[in-house]
Tab-separated table of C-alpha atoms in Angstrom:
chain	number	residue	atom	x	y	z
A	1065	UNK	CA	0.010	-0.010	0.024
A	1066	UNK	CA	1.675	3.162	-1.253
A	1067	UNK	CA	1.242	6.513	0.528
A	1068	UNK	CA	0.345	8.026	-2.894
A	1069	UNK	CA	-2.394	5.433	-3.598
A	1070	UNK	CA	-6.165	5.499	-3.396
A	1071	UNK	CA	-6.035	2.588	-0.955
A	1072	UNK	CA	-4.059	4.659	1.557
A	1073	UNK	CA	-6.402	7.587	1.080
A	1074	UNK	CA	-9.126	5.280	2.388
A	1075	UNK	CA	-7.004	3.351	4.929
A	1076	UNK	CA	-5.539	6.304	6.810
A	1077	UNK	CA	-8.728	8.257	7.716
A	1078	UNK	CA	-10.340	5.013	8.894
A	1079	UNK	CA	-7.345	4.198	11.098
A	1080	UNK	CA	-7.273	7.693	12.533
A	1081	UNK	CA	-10.997	7.768	13.227
A	1082	UNK	CA	-11.044	4.426	14.958
A	1083	UNK	CA	-7.771	5.216	16.816
A	1084	UNK	CA	-9.273	8.356	18.469
A	1085	UNK	CA	-12.539	6.593	19.166
A	1086	UNK	CA	-10.813	3.826	21.133
A	1087	UNK	CA	-9.734	4.246	24.786
A	1088	UNK	CA	-6.042	4.818	25.374
A	1089	UNK	CA	-5.370	1.334	26.969
A	1090	UNK	CA	-6.193	-0.578	23.784
A	1091	UNK	CA	-5.017	1.830	21.056
A	1092	UNK	CA	-1.679	0.067	20.830
A	1093	UNK	CA	-3.472	-3.158	19.883
A	1094	UNK	CA	-5.343	-1.467	17.097
A	1095	UNK	CA	-2.251	0.344	15.805
A	1096	UNK	CA	-0.281	-2.936	15.769
A	1097	UNK	CA	-3.028	-4.693	13.850
A	1098	UNK	CA	-3.264	-1.749	11.398
A	1099	UNK	CA	0.500	-1.735	10.986
A	1100	UNK	CA	0.662	-5.470	10.242
A	1101	UNK	CA	-2.251	-5.194	7.831
A	1102	UNK	CA	-0.411	-2.330	6.074
A	1103	UNK	CA	2.704	-4.456	5.691
A	1104	UNK	CA	0.736	-7.508	4.578
A	1105	UNK	CA	-0.788	-5.511	1.754
A	1106	UNK	CA	2.526	-5.996	-0.115
A	1107	UNK	CA	2.876	-9.684	0.653
A	1108	UNK	CA	1.406	-11.703	3.464
A	1109	UNK	CA	4.627	-13.746	3.948
A	1110	UNK	CA	6.488	-10.566	4.878
A	1111	UNK	CA	4.794	-10.533	8.270
A	1112	UNK	CA	6.541	-13.699	9.387
A	1113	UNK	CA	9.934	-12.147	8.792
A	1114	UNK	CA	9.228	-8.988	10.676
A	1115	UNK	CA	7.733	-10.937	13.503
A	1116	UNK	CA	10.807	-13.221	13.666
A	1117	UNK	CA	13.053	-10.174	13.823
A	1118	UNK	CA	10.852	-8.593	16.466
A	1119	UNK	CA	10.708	-11.744	18.625
A	1120	UNK	CA	14.491	-12.368	18.475
A	1121	UNK	CA	15.261	-8.766	19.460
A	1122	UNK	CA	12.649	-8.734	22.180
A	1123	UNK	CA	13.924	-12.003	23.712
A	1124	UNK	CA	17.652	-11.101	23.530
A	1125	UNK	CA	17.033	-7.679	25.042
A	1126	UNK	CA	15.200	-9.133	28.024
A	1127	UNK	CA	17.954	-11.720	28.576
A	1128	UNK	CA	20.552	-8.973	28.448
A	1129	UNK	CA	18.602	-6.793	30.818
A	1130	UNK	CA	18.349	-9.589	33.444
A	1131	UNK	CA	21.968	-10.671	33.013
A	1132	UNK	CA	24.801	-9.204	35.039
A	1133	UNK	CA	27.707	-10.872	33.385
A	1134	UNK	CA	28.996	-8.882	30.412
A	1135	UNK	CA	30.253	-11.925	28.656
A	1136	UNK	CA	26.801	-13.544	28.579
A	1137	UNK	CA	25.251	-10.230	27.545
A	1138	UNK	CA	27.594	-10.136	24.619
A	1139	UNK	CA	26.566	-13.634	23.573
A	1140	UNK	CA	22.868	-12.669	23.555
A	1141	UNK	CA	23.667	-9.508	21.599
A	1142	UNK	CA	25.753	-11.254	19.010
A	1143	UNK	CA	23.154	-14.052	18.633
A	1144	UNK	CA	20.225	-11.711	17.970
A	1145	UNK	CA	22.206	-9.244	15.854
A	1146	UNK	CA	23.580	-12.198	13.869
A	1147	UNK	CA	20.089	-13.631	13.362
A	1148	UNK	CA	18.763	-10.373	12.017
A	1149	UNK	CA	21.802	-9.825	9.759
A	1150	UNK	CA	21.410	-13.364	8.394
A	1151	UNK	CA	17.805	-12.583	7.446
A	1152	UNK	CA	18.965	-9.404	5.773
A	1153	UNK	CA	21.837	-11.122	3.969
A	1154	UNK	CA	19.745	-14.023	2.712
A	1155	UNK	CA	16.818	-11.993	1.418
A	1156	UNK	CA	18.665	-8.984	0.167
A	1157	UNK	CA	22.233	-9.924	-0.606
A	1158	UNK	CA	22.483	-13.698	-1.305
A	1159	UNK	CA	22.057	-13.504	-5.117
A	1160	UNK	CA	24.327	-10.499	-5.307
A	1161	UNK	CA	27.076	-12.218	-3.354
A	1162	UNK	CA	26.482	-15.458	-5.207
A	1163	UNK	CA	26.767	-13.784	-8.636
A	1164	UNK	CA	29.923	-11.918	-7.491
A	1165	UNK	CA	31.626	-15.132	-6.345
A	1166	UNK	CA	30.560	-16.856	-9.592
A	1167	UNK	CA	32.089	-13.993	-11.615
A	1168	UNK	CA	35.334	-14.229	-9.667
A	1169	UNK	CA	35.529	-17.984	-10.084
A	1170	UNK	CA	34.772	-17.714	-13.814
A	1171	UNK	CA	37.616	-15.243	-14.154
A	1172	UNK	CA	39.975	-17.870	-12.952
A	1173	UNK	CA	38.252	-20.649	-14.913
A	1174	UNK	CA	37.094	-22.371	-11.679
A	1175	UNK	CA	33.843	-24.338	-11.747
A	1176	UNK	CA	31.107	-22.813	-9.607
A	1177	UNK	CA	27.526	-24.070	-9.681
A	1178	UNK	CA	25.709	-22.632	-6.713
A	1179	UNK	CA	22.268	-21.753	-8.087
A	1180	UNK	CA	20.539	-18.390	-7.646
A	1181	UNK	CA	17.254	-18.274	-5.688
A	1182	UNK	CA	14.208	-16.264	-6.616
A	1183	UNK	CA	13.826	-14.415	-3.316
A	1184	UNK	CA	11.544	-11.430	-3.266
A	1185	UNK	CA	13.085	-8.549	-1.312
A	1186	UNK	CA	10.844	-7.820	1.697
A	1187	UNK	CA	9.837	-4.131	1.703
A	1188	UNK	CA	11.549	-2.165	4.459
A	1189	UNK	CA	13.750	-5.000	5.709
A	1190	UNK	CA	16.856	-2.810	5.887
A	1191	UNK	CA	15.037	-0.198	7.926
A	1192	UNK	CA	13.473	-2.411	10.575
A	1193	UNK	CA	16.645	-4.541	10.764
A	1194	UNK	CA	18.724	-1.496	11.585
A	1195	UNK	CA	16.118	-0.317	14.004
A	1196	UNK	CA	16.150	-3.601	15.955
A	1197	UNK	CA	19.922	-3.790	15.913
A	1198	UNK	CA	20.148	-0.255	17.261
A	1199	UNK	CA	17.725	-1.179	20.036
A	1200	UNK	CA	19.749	-4.266	20.981
A	1201	UNK	CA	23.016	-2.268	21.163
A	1202	UNK	CA	21.292	0.419	23.256
A	1203	UNK	CA	20.093	-2.240	25.708
A	1204	UNK	CA	23.511	-3.825	25.835
A	1205	UNK	CA	25.092	-0.403	26.571
A	1206	UNK	CA	22.386	0.152	29.212
A	1207	UNK	CA	21.283	3.367	27.482
A	1208	UNK	CA	17.644	2.077	27.427
A	1209	UNK	CA	15.775	-0.497	29.385
A	1210	UNK	CA	14.507	-3.603	27.735
A	1211	UNK	CA	10.809	-3.314	26.805
A	1212	UNK	CA	8.922	-6.002	28.690
A	1213	UNK	CA	5.694	-5.767	26.732
A	1214	UNK	CA	5.955	-7.733	23.486
A	1215	UNK	CA	3.018	-5.905	21.902
A	1216	UNK	CA	4.511	-2.475	22.629
A	1217	UNK	CA	7.876	-3.527	21.283
A	1218	UNK	CA	6.243	-5.038	18.174
A	1219	UNK	CA	4.480	-1.675	17.567
A	1220	UNK	CA	7.865	0.148	17.903
A	1221	UNK	CA	9.265	-2.064	15.098
A	1222	UNK	CA	6.176	-2.124	12.827
A	1223	UNK	CA	4.489	1.308	13.333
A	1224	UNK	CA	3.150	1.761	9.797
A	1225	UNK	CA	4.072	5.383	9.021
A	1226	UNK	CA	7.799	4.640	9.370
A	1227	UNK	CA	7.828	0.934	8.659
A	1228	UNK	CA	8.933	0.657	4.998
A	1229	UNK	CA	11.259	3.639	4.517
A	1230	UNK	CA	12.040	5.131	7.941
A	1231	UNK	CA	12.937	7.272	9.679
A	1232	UNK	CA	14.994	4.704	11.634
A	1233	UNK	CA	13.649	5.521	15.068
A	1234	UNK	CA	15.600	5.184	18.355
A	1235	UNK	CA	13.868	3.186	21.110
A	1236	UNK	CA	14.556	5.873	23.733
A	1237	UNK	CA	12.508	8.422	21.841
A	1238	UNK	CA	9.742	6.246	20.406
A	1239	UNK	CA	8.993	3.541	22.985
A	1240	UNK	CA	7.844	6.040	25.694
A	1241	UNK	CA	5.323	7.488	23.144
A	1242	UNK	CA	3.660	4.090	22.831
A	1243	UNK	CA	2.717	4.298	26.504
A	1244	UNK	CA	1.603	7.929	26.424
A	1245	UNK	CA	-1.986	8.980	26.064
A	1246	UNK	CA	-2.474	11.005	22.880
A	1247	UNK	CA	-5.679	13.084	23.076
A	1248	UNK	CA	-7.059	14.602	19.968
A	1249	UNK	CA	-5.052	17.815	19.226
A	1250	UNK	CA	-6.635	19.837	16.442
A	1251	UNK	CA	-3.468	21.832	15.944
A	1252	UNK	CA	-1.327	18.746	15.738
A	1253	UNK	CA	-3.742	17.084	13.314
A	1254	UNK	CA	-3.785	20.194	11.147
A	1255	UNK	CA	0.055	20.449	11.099
A	1256	UNK	CA	0.350	16.757	10.336
A	1257	UNK	CA	-2.089	16.907	7.430
A	1258	UNK	CA	-0.319	19.957	6.060
A	1259	UNK	CA	2.977	18.146	6.146
A	1260	UNK	CA	1.408	15.121	4.426
A	1261	UNK	CA	-0.008	17.386	1.783
A	1262	UNK	CA	3.428	19.004	1.201
A	1263	UNK	CA	5.066	15.580	0.942
A	1264	UNK	CA	2.466	14.420	-1.525
A	1265	UNK	CA	3.087	17.531	-3.646
A	1266	UNK	CA	6.839	16.833	-3.740
A	1267	UNK	CA	6.228	13.200	-4.682
A	1268	UNK	CA	3.495	13.239	-7.323
A	1269	UNK	CA	3.988	16.706	-8.847
A	1270	UNK	CA	7.782	16.868	-8.875
A	1271	UNK	CA	9.479	13.528	-8.340
A	1272	UNK	CA	7.182	11.364	-10.442
A	1273	UNK	CA	7.181	13.890	-13.350
A	1274	UNK	CA	10.983	14.251	-13.295
A	1275	UNK	CA	11.182	10.437	-13.336
A	1276	UNK	CA	9.980	10.402	-16.921
A	1277	UNK	CA	13.084	12.301	-18.081
A	1278	UNK	CA	15.452	10.407	-15.707
A	1279	UNK	CA	14.133	6.969	-16.730
A	1280	UNK	CA	14.460	7.723	-20.499
A	1281	UNK	CA	18.009	9.106	-20.323
A	1282	UNK	CA	19.450	6.608	-17.870
A	1283	UNK	CA	18.102	3.657	-19.908
A	1284	UNK	CA	19.950	4.647	-23.083
A	1285	UNK	CA	22.477	7.400	-22.210
A	1286	UNK	CA	24.483	6.972	-25.440
A	1287	UNK	CA	21.576	8.348	-27.449
A	1288	UNK	CA	21.608	11.701	-25.717
A	1289	UNK	CA	23.984	14.740	-25.662
A	1290	UNK	CA	25.970	16.048	-22.756
A	1291	UNK	CA	23.528	18.873	-22.018
A	1292	UNK	CA	20.567	16.536	-22.012
A	1293	UNK	CA	22.395	14.099	-19.668
A	1294	UNK	CA	23.437	16.956	-17.358
A	1295	UNK	CA	19.801	18.093	-17.086
A	1296	UNK	CA	18.806	14.486	-16.408
A	1297	UNK	CA	21.438	14.150	-13.680
A	1298	UNK	CA	20.273	17.311	-11.992
A	1299	UNK	CA	16.689	16.114	-12.388
A	1300	UNK	CA	17.532	12.860	-10.636
A	1301	UNK	CA	19.254	14.827	-7.807
A	1302	UNK	CA	16.001	16.704	-7.324
A	1303	UNK	CA	13.801	13.645	-7.951
A	1304	UNK	CA	15.381	11.489	-5.288
A	1305	UNK	CA	15.224	14.290	-2.744
A	1306	UNK	CA	11.583	15.114	-3.418
A	1307	UNK	CA	10.704	11.449	-3.530
A	1308	UNK	CA	12.405	10.454	-0.268
A	1309	UNK	CA	11.815	13.673	1.664
A	1310	UNK	CA	8.214	13.590	0.377
A	1311	UNK	CA	7.778	10.101	1.823
A	1312	UNK	CA	9.356	11.249	5.118
A	1313	UNK	CA	7.011	14.264	5.320
A	1314	UNK	CA	4.001	12.001	4.821
A	1315	UNK	CA	5.317	9.515	7.409
A	1316	UNK	CA	6.086	12.260	9.992
A	1317	UNK	CA	2.766	13.980	9.262
A	1318	UNK	CA	0.756	10.785	9.544
A	1319	UNK	CA	2.387	9.992	12.861
A	1320	UNK	CA	1.730	13.566	14.073
A	1321	UNK	CA	-1.922	13.278	13.258
A	1322	UNK	CA	-2.070	10.409	15.766
A	1323	UNK	CA	0.074	12.268	18.354
A	1324	UNK	CA	3.399	10.547	17.672
A	1325	UNK	CA	6.626	12.440	16.966
A	1326	UNK	CA	9.128	10.961	14.518
A	1327	UNK	CA	12.668	12.300	14.139
A	1328	UNK	CA	13.663	14.804	11.459
A	1329	UNK	CA	15.163	12.976	8.506
A	1330	UNK	CA	16.052	15.853	6.106
A	1331	UNK	CA	17.286	19.362	6.757
A	1332	UNK	CA	17.566	20.948	3.358
A	1333	UNK	CA	20.608	18.888	2.256
A	1334	UNK	CA	21.295	20.702	-1.000
A	1335	UNK	CA	22.109	23.861	0.886
A	1336	UNK	CA	25.081	22.016	2.452
A	1337	UNK	CA	28.495	23.763	2.028
A	1338	UNK	CA	30.485	20.496	2.228
A	1339	UNK	CA	29.884	16.761	1.780
A	1340	UNK	CA	30.368	16.378	5.539
A	1341	UNK	CA	27.557	18.876	6.121
A	1342	UNK	CA	25.439	17.115	3.469
A	1343	UNK	CA	25.413	13.959	5.633
A	1344	UNK	CA	24.316	15.992	8.608
A	1345	UNK	CA	21.280	17.031	6.575
A	1346	UNK	CA	20.533	13.983	4.383
A	1347	UNK	CA	18.811	10.832	5.746
A	1348	UNK	CA	19.745	11.896	9.216
A	1349	UNK	CA	18.324	8.777	10.894
A	1350	UNK	CA	20.650	6.578	8.805
A	1351	UNK	CA	23.773	8.764	9.018
A	1352	UNK	CA	23.450	9.058	12.777
A	1353	UNK	CA	22.862	5.339	13.017
A	1354	UNK	CA	26.161	4.614	11.186
A	1355	UNK	CA	27.844	7.260	13.350
A	1356	UNK	CA	26.720	5.867	16.669
A	1357	UNK	CA	26.836	2.072	15.938
A	1358	UNK	CA	29.800	1.799	13.550
A	1359	UNK	CA	31.895	4.903	13.067
A	1360	UNK	CA	32.442	5.731	16.785
A	1361	UNK	CA	32.962	2.096	17.817
A	1362	UNK	CA	35.659	1.807	15.034
A	1363	UNK	CA	37.388	4.745	16.753
A	1364	UNK	CA	35.927	7.601	14.736
A	1365	UNK	CA	38.382	10.495	14.454
A	1366	UNK	CA	40.097	9.685	17.775
A	1367	UNK	CA	42.631	7.516	16.095
A	1368	UNK	CA	45.684	8.013	13.883
A	1369	UNK	CA	45.070	9.834	10.624
A	1370	UNK	CA	45.278	6.923	8.301
A	1371	UNK	CA	42.982	4.815	10.469
A	1372	UNK	CA	40.535	7.723	10.526
A	1373	UNK	CA	40.441	7.695	6.735
A	1374	UNK	CA	39.938	3.948	6.716
A	1375	UNK	CA	37.101	4.271	9.192
A	1376	UNK	CA	35.359	6.803	6.917
A	1377	UNK	CA	35.752	4.581	3.884
A	1378	UNK	CA	34.475	1.525	5.794
A	1379	UNK	CA	31.352	3.402	6.984
A	1380	UNK	CA	30.494	4.786	3.535
A	1381	UNK	CA	31.159	1.539	1.623
A	1382	UNK	CA	28.773	-0.192	4.100
A	1383	UNK	CA	26.341	2.663	3.797
A	1384	UNK	CA	26.344	2.130	0.044
A	1385	UNK	CA	25.859	-1.571	0.423
A	1386	UNK	CA	23.012	-1.005	2.833
A	1387	UNK	CA	21.135	0.767	0.014
A	1388	UNK	CA	21.125	-2.137	-2.293
A	1389	UNK	CA	22.651	-5.381	-3.602
A	1390	UNK	CA	24.495	-3.824	-6.536
A	1391	UNK	CA	28.089	-2.594	-7.080
A	1392	UNK	CA	26.658	0.759	-8.143
A	1393	UNK	CA	25.552	1.523	-4.604
A	1394	UNK	CA	28.920	0.464	-3.200
A	1395	UNK	CA	30.709	2.809	-5.689
A	1396	UNK	CA	28.277	5.605	-4.667
A	1397	UNK	CA	29.181	5.070	-0.986
A	1398	UNK	CA	32.845	4.867	-1.819
A	1399	UNK	CA	32.676	8.198	-3.694
A	1400	UNK	CA	31.245	9.912	-0.646
A	1401	UNK	CA	33.916	8.341	1.525
A	1402	UNK	CA	36.566	9.615	-0.899
A	1403	UNK	CA	35.017	13.050	-0.886
A	1404	UNK	CA	35.380	13.209	2.888
A	1405	UNK	CA	38.923	11.852	2.929
A	1406	UNK	CA	40.030	14.253	0.213
A	1407	UNK	CA	38.398	17.120	2.121
A	1408	UNK	CA	40.400	16.254	5.216
A	1409	UNK	CA	43.625	15.835	3.226
A	1410	UNK	CA	43.336	19.164	1.440
A	1411	UNK	CA	42.033	21.223	4.398
A	1412	UNK	CA	45.281	23.231	4.730
A	1413	UNK	CA	45.673	23.739	0.990
A	1414	UNK	CA	42.109	24.944	0.638
A	1415	UNK	CA	42.707	27.349	3.499
A	1416	UNK	CA	45.658	28.835	1.735
A	1417	UNK	CA	43.760	29.151	-1.530
A	1418	UNK	CA	40.974	30.929	0.332
A	1419	UNK	CA	43.397	33.362	1.845
A	1420	UNK	CA	45.027	33.992	-1.498
A	1421	UNK	CA	41.707	34.741	-3.212
A	1422	UNK	CA	40.565	36.733	-0.171
A	1423	UNK	CA	37.107	35.147	-0.450
A	1424	UNK	CA	36.645	35.688	3.299
A	1425	UNK	CA	35.872	39.281	2.361
A	1426	UNK	CA	32.898	38.097	0.349
A	1427	UNK	CA	31.142	35.541	2.546
A	1428	UNK	CA	28.054	35.294	0.334
A	1429	UNK	CA	30.119	34.489	-2.759
A	1430	UNK	CA	32.259	31.982	-0.717
A	1431	UNK	CA	29.139	30.314	0.543
A	1432	UNK	CA	27.608	30.097	-2.947
A	1433	UNK	CA	30.778	28.560	-4.338
A	1434	UNK	CA	30.862	25.898	-1.616
A	1435	UNK	CA	27.154	25.031	-2.107
A	1436	UNK	CA	27.652	24.809	-5.860
A	1437	UNK	CA	30.689	22.563	-5.630
A	1438	UNK	CA	29.032	20.297	-2.982
A	1439	UNK	CA	25.809	20.042	-5.027
A	1440	UNK	CA	27.689	18.995	-8.168
A	1441	UNK	CA	29.860	16.422	-6.242
A	1442	UNK	CA	26.659	14.892	-4.790
A	1443	UNK	CA	25.030	15.004	-8.266
A	1444	UNK	CA	27.895	13.102	-9.794
A	1445	UNK	CA	27.695	10.414	-7.151
A	1446	UNK	CA	23.956	10.058	-7.755
A	1447	UNK	CA	24.674	8.957	-11.317
A	1448	UNK	CA	26.133	5.674	-9.930
A	1449	UNK	CA	23.302	5.382	-7.436
A	1450	UNK	CA	20.658	5.585	-10.234
A	1451	UNK	CA	22.419	3.486	-12.881
A	1452	UNK	CA	21.301	-0.118	-13.245
A	1453	UNK	CA	24.935	-1.362	-13.480
A	1454	UNK	CA	28.461	-0.121	-13.450
A	1455	UNK	CA	28.633	-0.418	-17.206
A	1456	UNK	CA	25.473	1.695	-17.537
A	1457	UNK	CA	26.973	4.313	-15.180
A	1458	UNK	CA	30.194	4.285	-17.197
A	1459	UNK	CA	28.170	4.863	-20.394
A	1460	UNK	CA	26.273	7.743	-18.813
A	1461	UNK	CA	29.487	9.419	-17.542
A	1462	UNK	CA	31.238	8.868	-20.903
A	1463	UNK	CA	28.419	10.487	-22.865
A	1464	UNK	CA	28.062	13.243	-20.254
A	1465	UNK	CA	31.662	14.408	-20.739
A	1466	UNK	CA	32.208	13.497	-24.393
A	1467	UNK	CA	28.967	13.586	-26.372
A	1468	UNK	CA	28.596	17.197	-27.365
A	1469	UNK	CA	26.397	16.681	-30.408
A	1470	UNK	CA	23.116	18.204	-29.489
A	1471	UNK	CA	19.843	16.846	-30.845
A	1472	UNK	CA	16.259	16.742	-29.742
A	1473	UNK	CA	14.620	18.654	-26.840
A	1474	UNK	CA	16.650	19.728	-23.842
A	1475	UNK	CA	14.317	18.001	-21.377
A	1476	UNK	CA	13.811	14.487	-22.623
A	1477	UNK	CA	10.379	12.886	-22.385
A	1478	UNK	CA	8.426	15.978	-21.325
A	1479	UNK	CA	6.544	18.334	-23.533
A	1480	UNK	CA	6.601	22.075	-23.029
A	1481	UNK	CA	3.500	22.022	-20.723
A	1482	UNK	CA	4.899	19.281	-18.536
A	1483	UNK	CA	8.332	20.896	-18.399
A	1484	UNK	CA	6.703	24.160	-17.286
A	1485	UNK	CA	4.805	22.338	-14.475
A	1486	UNK	CA	7.935	20.543	-13.302
A	1487	UNK	CA	10.142	23.622	-13.291
A	1488	UNK	CA	7.448	25.746	-11.622
A	1489	UNK	CA	6.958	23.124	-8.894
A	1490	UNK	CA	10.739	23.007	-8.363
A	1491	UNK	CA	10.908	26.772	-7.999
A	1492	UNK	CA	8.118	26.660	-5.459
A	1493	UNK	CA	9.940	24.009	-3.481
A	1494	UNK	CA	13.278	25.845	-3.609
A	1495	UNK	CA	11.595	29.084	-2.353
A	1496	UNK	CA	9.905	27.195	0.504
A	1497	UNK	CA	13.312	25.564	1.398
A	1498	UNK	CA	15.031	28.941	1.419
A	1499	UNK	CA	12.343	30.236	3.796
A	1500	UNK	CA	12.842	27.172	5.955
A	1501	UNK	CA	16.614	27.505	5.959
A	1502	UNK	CA	16.324	31.092	7.071
A	1503	UNK	CA	13.754	30.145	9.766
A	1504	UNK	CA	11.157	32.376	8.111
A	1505	UNK	CA	8.493	29.842	7.193
A	1506	UNK	CA	7.228	29.183	10.729
A	1507	UNK	CA	6.963	32.914	11.399
A	1508	UNK	CA	5.026	33.392	8.179
A	1509	UNK	CA	2.636	30.594	9.066
A	1510	UNK	CA	1.908	32.110	12.522
A	1511	UNK	CA	1.561	35.652	11.250
A	1512	UNK	CA	-0.406	34.994	8.071
A	1513	UNK	CA	-4.181	35.325	8.405
A	1514	UNK	CA	-6.186	32.166	8.370
A	1515	UNK	CA	-7.717	32.834	4.912
A	1516	UNK	CA	-4.258	33.074	3.328
A	1517	UNK	CA	-3.102	29.840	4.950
A	1518	UNK	CA	-6.174	28.086	3.611
A	1519	UNK	CA	-5.531	29.511	0.140
A	1520	UNK	CA	-2.094	27.817	0.247
A	1521	UNK	CA	-3.670	24.551	1.407
A	1522	UNK	CA	-6.245	24.651	-1.412
A	1523	UNK	CA	-3.538	25.601	-3.922
A	1524	UNK	CA	-1.561	22.529	-2.980
A	1525	UNK	CA	-4.638	20.301	-3.227
A	1526	UNK	CA	-5.505	21.679	-6.636
A	1527	UNK	CA	-1.889	21.316	-7.795
A	1528	UNK	CA	-1.752	17.694	-6.697
A	1529	UNK	CA	-5.165	17.048	-8.325
A	1530	UNK	CA	-4.431	18.755	-11.669
A	1531	UNK	CA	-0.722	18.277	-12.075
A	1532	UNK	CA	0.113	15.193	-10.099
A	1533	UNK	CA	1.308	11.949	-11.756
A	1534	UNK	CA	-1.148	9.240	-10.816
A	1535	UNK	CA	0.687	6.257	-12.177
A	1536	UNK	CA	1.352	5.443	-8.467
A	1537	UNK	CA	5.060	5.032	-8.810
A	1538	UNK	CA	6.642	3.452	-5.778
A	1539	UNK	CA	8.867	5.561	-3.589
A	1540	UNK	CA	12.508	5.067	-4.532
A	1541	UNK	CA	13.630	4.072	-1.091
A	1542	UNK	CA	11.055	1.259	-0.935
A	1543	UNK	CA	13.520	-0.904	-2.824
A	1544	UNK	CA	15.970	-0.668	0.148
């Protein structure tokens, strides 16, 4: 069941209506049933996997909480984390690893005949696996207490707004909310619905329309000129942001309607002035997860310089692998790791260049240059993220830099009317993000008269109704 589907448009109001009608003590039961039903709408068998993951983490956490010996705690931790990682490896990475081993053996003319299995990737498995692993580590570190109520813990894992594409919630912030009473709050409901509306606008008006150009050019990049491919690369950069942040807005808004608070997952990432800052703004729940559960345990930056660089590369290579079972994702993660290592290695040189050019006298110009460079570095990495294979990415990059023969329309796949809609919607989004970045949007919302706010709401609804793409394209991050 997609957020941008007619089914969800029926499902969500019914769930909210029943939720507020029920007394507090049994709401968790209804939400858990609704969440499992939501997940089973993709495939009924998925529910057995998420329940197995839930039960293993619940049991191991209780055993750790009751155990005083650290050695035994570590055994329970490794057993449950290992079980969840095995589920992830089998269903998401087995065929990828199997094909990679087969290719390596074939290169050396060694016989290898392990068959591939037709395993359907369970939606959201990467998200709820990381969420349960984070919970287990937090219990092991004694940062949170083990949840004794299986139903409440199951709701923490399966809460439907965040189930299939995050945010990856921390137990210490979400579990207490499952026990709180959430009375009907008209302001919270209104704010939540507004956020859902904005997320839907970004998804169906911008992301799904830009997907037409992106899909056409990335499928056969050799047929298009450098300028067409450059526009397509920029379009994908905007598409993936509007698609994923649009999903997150709908998820956070849906939770807010029911009184729950989910963590911020995006903070205007394309305004970042460095790749390091980009990762403090992009997919925040994932980047902080890798920081807290992998980067810092590896030693972070509190080690020798070379080891620090290795830590960064390990984290970002694994971050790439988390996104998908394809070498393109690993290259994408590796590029971001290299960006950060190069930034650290050239810090002194860049400081001298800055002093020589005296850009510190022109802070606005300096900021614009840094944002422009960061945006283009991120855009280049997105090419590998989007490509179906490394050879397809190579073909795209080759044509991007070498194919200067221009032919056909600048914006592939869209007519003038559709291009105008897409560009207009992008401009509206950029303006809104500028206001948010400068902390002006909230002030405007509170100061604007009610009639003006409702005009904006109706304008969004009309835009979604008239200009939205209703092919019900799945959100990009559902594949992860």
